[in-house]
Amino acid sequence: MKRDVHATVKDERLILKRRNEMIKGAVTLFKEKGFHRTTTREIAKAAGFSIGTLYEYIRTKEDVLYLVCDHIYEEVRARLQQDLDTSQGTLDSLRAGILNFFKVMDDMQDEVLVMYQEVKSLTKDALSYVLEKEIEMVALFEQIIQSCANNGELEASGPEIKMIAHNIFVQGQMWSFRRWALRKMYTLPEYVDLQTRLLFRGLNIKTNS
């Protein structure tokens, strides 16, 4: 269940605006210093307003972390749903889905890194909520792979389809949190191509490359 973050301000548009500013500033700080070493005063300054104004939109620093994680997952899911075609059931649609997801991970690499470093600091209920969003995004890849299986493009059982979907998701995230090593060896297109070929090879699918 989505957590209700209390605000004393009633203007929904202003709440969204201020919280987006807060999230942007917090991501930079959490990346540089970590959640626990960052103060709410620093978050307010990075967002461009006073500490008093900050507390009109949240109650605790943990609220900020929750908003950051929730925002990141919503942004990733929105972009995935915009670009993924779960109905075609072709290898080309699966290949395009992998490419699009990895591009999103590249565009949002700072946010993804912060989320995986700091998500453990969320309360139990908040953690369950944001991680459930990840399961929902993995399910999008399950739908694509299942459609491919239904069309005879590949052979995979239900448990195998779930594992393939999780593997794709982790490979995309890996581009973000192991970029310090991977970028020395591959460009993003090279990384996407290699991971896709390895995936298809594991499924005994012949590729042209």
CSV table of C-alpha atoms in Angstrom, one decimal:
chain,number,residue,atom,x,y,z
A,1,MET,CA,0.0,0.0,0.0
A,2,LYS,CA,1.3,3.5,-0.9
A,3,ARG,CA,2.5,5.4,2.0
A,4,ASP,CA,0.9,8.8,2.8
A,5,VAL,CA,3.5,11.4,3.3
A,6,HIS,CA,2.0,14.2,5.4
A,7,ALA,CA,2.1,17.8,4.1
A,8,THR,CA,0.6,20.9,5.7
A,9,VAL,CA,0.3,22.6,2.3
A,10,LYS,CA,-2.9,21.8,0.5
A,11,ASP,CA,-2.1,22.8,-3.1
A,12,GLU,CA,-1.4,19.5,-4.8
A,13,ARG,CA,0.5,21.2,-7.7
A,14,LEU,CA,2.8,23.0,-5.3
A,15,ILE,CA,3.3,19.8,-3.3
A,16,LEU,CA,4.4,18.0,-6.5
A,17,LYS,CA,6.7,20.8,-7.5
A,18,ARG,CA,8.4,21.2,-4.2
A,19,ARG,CA,8.8,17.5,-3.7
A,20,ASN,CA,10.3,17.0,-7.1
A,21,GLU,CA,12.8,19.8,-6.2
A,22,MET,CA,13.5,18.0,-2.9
A,23,ILE,CA,14.0,14.6,-4.7
A,24,LYS,CA,16.4,16.1,-7.2
A,25,GLY,CA,18.5,17.7,-4.4
A,26,ALA,CA,18.4,14.6,-2.2
A,27,VAL,CA,19.6,12.2,-5.0
A,28,THR,CA,22.7,14.3,-5.4
A,29,LEU,CA,23.4,14.4,-1.7
A,30,PHE,CA,22.6,10.7,-1.1
A,31,LYS,CA,25.0,9.8,-3.9
A,32,GLU,CA,27.8,12.0,-2.5
A,33,LYS,CA,27.3,11.5,1.3
A,34,GLY,CA,24.8,8.7,1.8
A,35,PHE,CA,21.4,8.9,3.4
A,36,HIS,CA,22.5,8.8,7.1
A,37,ARG,CA,25.2,11.5,6.7
A,38,THR,CA,22.9,13.9,4.9
A,39,THR,CA,20.9,16.3,7.0
A,40,THR,CA,17.4,17.7,6.2
A,41,ARG,CA,19.0,21.2,6.2
A,42,GLU,CA,21.3,20.2,3.4
A,43,ILE,CA,18.4,18.7,1.5
A,44,ALA,CA,16.4,21.9,1.9
A,45,LYS,CA,19.4,24.0,0.7
A,46,ALA,CA,20.0,21.7,-2.3
A,47,ALA,CA,16.3,21.9,-3.2
A,48,GLY,CA,16.5,25.7,-3.1
A,49,PHE,CA,14.3,26.5,-0.1
A,50,SER,CA,14.5,26.9,3.7
A,51,ILE,CA,14.4,24.1,6.3
A,52,GLY,CA,11.0,25.5,7.5
A,53,THR,CA,9.6,25.2,4.0
A,54,LEU,CA,11.0,21.6,3.8
A,55,TYR,CA,8.9,20.5,6.8
A,56,GLU,CA,5.8,21.8,5.2
A,57,TYR,CA,6.1,18.9,2.7
A,58,ILE,CA,7.5,16.1,4.8
A,59,ARG,CA,7.8,15.1,8.5
A,60,THR,CA,11.1,13.2,8.6
A,61,LYS,CA,14.2,12.6,6.6
A,62,GLU,CA,13.0,9.1,6.0
A,63,ASP,CA,10.0,10.6,4.2
A,64,VAL,CA,12.5,12.1,1.7
A,65,LEU,CA,14.1,8.7,1.1
A,66,TYR,CA,10.7,7.1,0.6
A,67,LEU,CA,9.8,9.9,-1.9
A,68,VAL,CA,13.1,9.4,-3.7
A,69,CYS,CA,12.6,5.6,-4.1
A,70,ASP,CA,9.0,5.9,-5.0
A,71,HIS,CA,9.8,8.6,-7.7
A,72,ILE,CA,12.6,6.5,-9.2
A,73,TYR,CA,10.4,3.4,-9.5
A,74,GLU,CA,7.5,5.4,-11.0
A,75,GLU,CA,9.8,7.0,-13.5
A,76,VAL,CA,11.3,3.7,-14.6
A,77,ARG,CA,7.9,2.0,-14.8
A,78,ALA,CA,6.4,4.9,-16.8
A,79,ARG,CA,9.2,4.7,-19.3
A,80,LEU,CA,9.1,1.0,-19.5
A,81,GLN,CA,5.4,0.9,-20.1
A,82,GLN,CA,5.8,3.6,-22.8
A,83,ASP,CA,8.5,1.7,-24.7
A,84,LEU,CA,7.7,-2.0,-24.1
A,85,ASP,CA,5.4,-3.9,-26.4
A,86,THR,CA,4.1,-7.0,-24.5
A,87,SER,CA,1.8,-8.2,-27.2
A,88,GLN,CA,3.9,-8.9,-30.3
A,89,GLY,CA,5.5,-12.0,-29.0
A,90,THR,CA,8.5,-11.8,-31.3
A,91,LEU,CA,12.2,-12.0,-30.6
A,92,ASP,CA,12.6,-8.5,-32.1
A,93,SER,CA,10.1,-7.1,-29.5
A,94,LEU,CA,12.1,-8.9,-26.7
A,95,ARG,CA,15.4,-7.5,-28.1
A,96,ALA,CA,13.9,-4.0,-28.3
A,97,GLY,CA,12.5,-4.3,-24.8
A,98,ILE,CA,15.9,-5.2,-23.4
A,99,LEU,CA,17.5,-2.3,-25.3
A,100,ASN,CA,14.9,0.2,-24.1
A,101,PHE,CA,15.3,-0.9,-20.5
A,102,PHE,CA,19.0,-0.8,-20.5
A,103,LYS,CA,18.8,2.8,-22.0
A,104,VAL,CA,16.5,3.8,-19.1
A,105,MET,CA,19.0,2.4,-16.6
A,106,ASP,CA,21.8,4.3,-18.3
A,107,ASP,CA,19.8,7.6,-18.2
A,108,MET,CA,18.9,7.1,-14.6
A,109,GLN,CA,22.1,5.5,-13.3
A,110,ASP,CA,22.6,8.0,-10.4
A,111,GLU,CA,19.1,7.4,-9.2
A,112,VAL,CA,19.3,3.6,-9.5
A,113,LEU,CA,22.6,3.6,-7.6
A,114,VAL,CA,21.2,5.8,-4.8
A,115,MET,CA,18.1,3.6,-4.5
A,116,TYR,CA,20.1,0.4,-4.1
A,117,GLN,CA,22.5,1.9,-1.7
A,118,GLU,CA,19.9,3.4,0.6
A,119,VAL,CA,16.6,1.5,0.2
A,120,LYS,CA,17.5,-0.7,3.2
A,121,SER,CA,17.0,2.4,5.4
A,122,LEU,CA,13.3,2.5,4.6
A,123,THR,CA,10.8,1.3,7.2
A,124,LYS,CA,9.5,-2.2,6.7
A,125,ASP,CA,6.1,-1.1,5.2
A,126,ALA,CA,7.7,1.4,2.9
A,127,LEU,CA,10.3,-1.1,1.7
A,128,SER,CA,7.7,-3.7,0.9
A,129,TYR,CA,5.8,-1.1,-1.1
A,130,VAL,CA,8.7,0.1,-3.3
A,131,LEU,CA,10.0,-3.4,-3.9
A,132,GLU,CA,6.6,-4.6,-5.0
A,133,LYS,CA,6.9,-2.0,-7.8
A,134,GLU,CA,10.1,-3.7,-9.0
A,135,ILE,CA,8.2,-7.0,-9.1
A,136,GLU,CA,5.5,-5.3,-11.2
A,137,MET,CA,8.2,-4.1,-13.7
A,138,VAL,CA,9.8,-7.6,-13.9
A,139,ALA,CA,6.3,-8.9,-14.8
A,140,LEU,CA,6.3,-6.7,-17.9
A,141,PHE,CA,9.3,-8.7,-19.2
A,142,GLU,CA,7.5,-11.9,-18.1
A,143,GLN,CA,4.6,-10.9,-20.4
A,144,ILE,CA,7.0,-10.3,-23.4
A,145,ILE,CA,8.8,-13.7,-22.9
A,146,GLN,CA,5.5,-15.5,-22.4
A,147,SER,CA,4.1,-14.0,-25.6
A,148,CYS,CA,7.3,-15.2,-27.4
A,149,ALA,CA,6.8,-18.7,-25.9
A,150,ASN,CA,3.1,-18.7,-27.0
A,151,ASN,CA,4.1,-17.8,-30.5
A,152,GLY,CA,6.8,-20.6,-30.7
A,153,GLU,CA,9.6,-18.1,-30.8
A,154,LEU,CA,11.3,-19.8,-27.8
A,155,GLU,CA,10.7,-22.7,-25.4
A,156,ALA,CA,10.6,-21.9,-21.7
A,157,SER,CA,8.5,-23.1,-18.8
A,158,GLY,CA,6.8,-20.8,-16.3
A,159,PRO,CA,9.6,-20.9,-13.7
A,160,GLU,CA,12.2,-20.4,-16.5
A,161,ILE,CA,10.2,-17.4,-17.8
A,162,LYS,CA,10.3,-15.8,-14.4
A,163,MET,CA,14.0,-16.4,-14.0
A,164,ILE,CA,14.7,-14.9,-17.5
A,165,ALA,CA,12.7,-11.8,-16.6
A,166,HIS,CA,14.6,-11.3,-13.4
A,167,ASN,CA,18.0,-11.9,-15.1
A,168,ILE,CA,17.2,-9.2,-17.7
A,169,PHE,CA,16.2,-6.8,-14.9
A,170,VAL,CA,19.3,-7.4,-12.9
A,171,GLN,CA,21.6,-7.1,-16.0
A,172,GLY,CA,20.1,-3.7,-16.7
A,173,GLN,CA,20.6,-2.6,-13.1
A,174,MET,CA,24.1,-3.9,-13.2
A,175,TRP,CA,25.0,-1.4,-15.9
A,176,SER,CA,24.2,1.3,-13.2
A,177,PHE,CA,25.8,-0.1,-10.1
A,178,ARG,CA,28.9,-1.7,-11.8
A,179,ARG,CA,29.5,1.1,-14.3
A,180,TRP,CA,32.9,1.8,-12.7
A,181,ALA,CA,34.1,-1.5,-14.2
A,182,LEU,CA,31.8,-2.1,-17.2
A,183,ARG,CA,32.3,1.3,-18.8
A,184,LYS,CA,36.0,0.5,-19.1
A,185,MET,CA,35.2,-2.6,-21.2
A,186,TYR,CA,32.0,-1.8,-23.2
A,187,THR,CA,30.0,1.0,-24.6
A,188,LEU,CA,26.2,0.8,-23.8
A,189,PRO,CA,25.4,-0.7,-27.3
A,190,GLU,CA,28.1,-3.3,-26.9
A,191,TYR,CA,26.9,-4.2,-23.4
A,192,VAL,CA,23.3,-4.5,-24.6
A,193,ASP,CA,24.3,-6.6,-27.6
A,194,LEU,CA,26.5,-8.9,-25.6
A,195,GLN,CA,23.9,-9.5,-22.8
A,196,THR,CA,21.2,-10.1,-25.4
A,197,ARG,CA,23.4,-12.6,-27.3
A,198,LEU,CA,24.2,-14.5,-24.1
A,199,LEU,CA,20.5,-14.6,-23.2
A,200,PHE,CA,19.5,-15.9,-26.6
A,201,ARG,CA,22.3,-18.4,-26.5
A,202,GLY,CA,21.1,-19.7,-23.2
A,203,LEU,CA,17.7,-20.2,-24.8
A,204,ASN,CA,19.2,-22.0,-27.7
A,205,ILE,CA,18.1,-19.2,-30.1
A,206,LYS,CA,20.3,-18.6,-33.1
A,207,THR,CA,21.4,-15.0,-33.7
A,208,ASN,CA,22.9,-13.4,-36.8
A,209,SER,CA,25.8,-11.9,-34.9
